[in-house]
Every structure is written in structure tokens, then in C-alpha cells.
Tab-separated table of C-alpha atoms in Angstrom:
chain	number	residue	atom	x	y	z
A	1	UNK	CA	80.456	50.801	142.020
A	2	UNK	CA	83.577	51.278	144.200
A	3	UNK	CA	84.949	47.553	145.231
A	4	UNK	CA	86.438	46.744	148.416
A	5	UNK	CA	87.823	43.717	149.748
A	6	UNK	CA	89.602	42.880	152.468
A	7	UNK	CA	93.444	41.883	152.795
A	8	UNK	CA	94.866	41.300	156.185
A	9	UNK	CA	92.410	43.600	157.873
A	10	UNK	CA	92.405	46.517	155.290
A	11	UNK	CA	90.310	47.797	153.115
A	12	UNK	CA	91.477	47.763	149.144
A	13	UNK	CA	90.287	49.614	146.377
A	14	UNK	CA	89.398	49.122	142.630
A	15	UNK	CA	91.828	51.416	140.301
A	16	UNK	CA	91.781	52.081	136.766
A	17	UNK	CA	95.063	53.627	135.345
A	18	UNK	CA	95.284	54.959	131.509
A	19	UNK	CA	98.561	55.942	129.977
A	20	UNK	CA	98.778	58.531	127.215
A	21	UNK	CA	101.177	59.241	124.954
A	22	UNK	CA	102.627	62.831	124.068
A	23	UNK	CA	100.857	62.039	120.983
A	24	UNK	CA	97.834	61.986	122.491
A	25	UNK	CA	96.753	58.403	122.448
A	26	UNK	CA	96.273	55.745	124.843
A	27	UNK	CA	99.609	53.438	125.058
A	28	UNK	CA	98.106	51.361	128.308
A	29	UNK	CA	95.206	50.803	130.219
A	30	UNK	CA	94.863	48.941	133.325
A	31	UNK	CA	92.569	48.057	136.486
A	32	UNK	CA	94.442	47.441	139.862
A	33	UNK	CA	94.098	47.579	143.433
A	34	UNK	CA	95.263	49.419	145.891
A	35	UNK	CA	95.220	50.715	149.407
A	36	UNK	CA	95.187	54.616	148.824
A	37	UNK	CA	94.470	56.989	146.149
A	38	UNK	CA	98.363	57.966	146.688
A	39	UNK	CA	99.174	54.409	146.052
A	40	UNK	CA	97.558	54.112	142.723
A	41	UNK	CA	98.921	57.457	142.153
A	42	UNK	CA	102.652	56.767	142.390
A	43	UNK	CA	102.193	53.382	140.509
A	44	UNK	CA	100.819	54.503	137.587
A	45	UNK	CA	103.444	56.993	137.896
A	46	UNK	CA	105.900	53.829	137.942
A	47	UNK	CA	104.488	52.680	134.467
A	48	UNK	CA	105.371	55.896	133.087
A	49	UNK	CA	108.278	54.949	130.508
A	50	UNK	CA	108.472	57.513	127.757
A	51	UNK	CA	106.613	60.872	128.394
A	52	UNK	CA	103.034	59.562	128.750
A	53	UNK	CA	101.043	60.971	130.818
A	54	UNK	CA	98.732	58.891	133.705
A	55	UNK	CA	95.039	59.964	134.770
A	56	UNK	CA	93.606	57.632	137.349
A	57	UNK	CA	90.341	56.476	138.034
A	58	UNK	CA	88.579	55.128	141.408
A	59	UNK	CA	84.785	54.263	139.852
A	60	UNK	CA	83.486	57.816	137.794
A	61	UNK	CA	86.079	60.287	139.495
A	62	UNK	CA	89.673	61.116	138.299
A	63	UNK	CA	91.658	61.423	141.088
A	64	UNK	CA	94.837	62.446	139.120
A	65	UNK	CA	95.285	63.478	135.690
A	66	UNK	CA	98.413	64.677	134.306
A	67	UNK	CA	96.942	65.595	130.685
A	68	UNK	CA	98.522	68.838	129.371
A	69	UNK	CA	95.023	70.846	129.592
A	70	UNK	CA	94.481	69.698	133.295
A	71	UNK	CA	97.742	70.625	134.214
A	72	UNK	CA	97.389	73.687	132.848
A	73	UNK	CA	94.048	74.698	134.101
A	74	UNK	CA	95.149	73.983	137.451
A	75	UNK	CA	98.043	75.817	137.336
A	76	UNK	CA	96.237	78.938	135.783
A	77	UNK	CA	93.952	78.731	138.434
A	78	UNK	CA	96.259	78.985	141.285
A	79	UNK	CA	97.568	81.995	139.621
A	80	UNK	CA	94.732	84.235	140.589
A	81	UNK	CA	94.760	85.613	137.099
A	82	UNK	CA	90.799	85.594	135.204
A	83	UNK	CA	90.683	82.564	133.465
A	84	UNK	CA	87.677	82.416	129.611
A	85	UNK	CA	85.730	79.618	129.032
């Protein structure tokens, strides 16, 4: 369920933010609120100390993840190259 409230006139979201560590687990885990997916974004970029890694969450969809193997997938498919399953 997406929750919105109101402050001065507009509209705020419901973010969850999860920090992971080049080792692979999770060093911090968080639910905030925003005005913008961008805003969420570049905070949990903010909280970003020592290598982790952020994905963030709005409800069921990940609107960012910087995890090595999404990073990677995207990248491989902007390179137009065939990409296995």
C-alpha cells in the first residue's frame, strides 16, 4: 500500500532504504519519506559510508538498486551484446 500524506500542500511518499555491504549483507535498513523517487534516491545515497550499496523501495517496486548483479545487467544490456539466462 503506497502512503501519502500531505505536508504543506504536497504529496509525500513512504520509502524503504536497505544498505548492503561489499560483503554482501545488510548494514542498515530504514523507512522514510519523501517527496520524489529522486529524493529517496540521493538520501540513501547520503547514508552510504563505506562501499555499501543502496536499493530503494516505494511499496513492492525497487526503484534503484545499486547491487553488483543489477548494475551489471543493466549495463550489459545497454551494450547491445546477447545476454544467457
Amino acid at each position: 500500500v503506497d502512503l501519502q500524506f500531505l505536508v504543506g500542500g504536497m504529496a509525500v511518499r513512504t520509502y524503504e532504504t536497505c544498505l548492503i555491504s561489499m560483503s554482501g549483507k545488510v548494514s542498515l535498513y530504514i523507512s522514510a519519506s519523501y517527496f520524489s523517487d529522486s529524493a529517496a534516491v540521493h538520501a540513501a545515497h547520503g547514508m552510504c559510508r563505506h562501499g555499501e550499496l543502496a536499493q530503494v523501495w516505494r511499496d513492492d517496486v525497487c526503484i534503484h538498486n545499486d547491487t553488483i548483479v543489477h548494475k551489471t545487467r543493466r549495463a550489459f544490456e545497454g551494450s547491445g551484446l546477447p545476454m544467457r539466462s
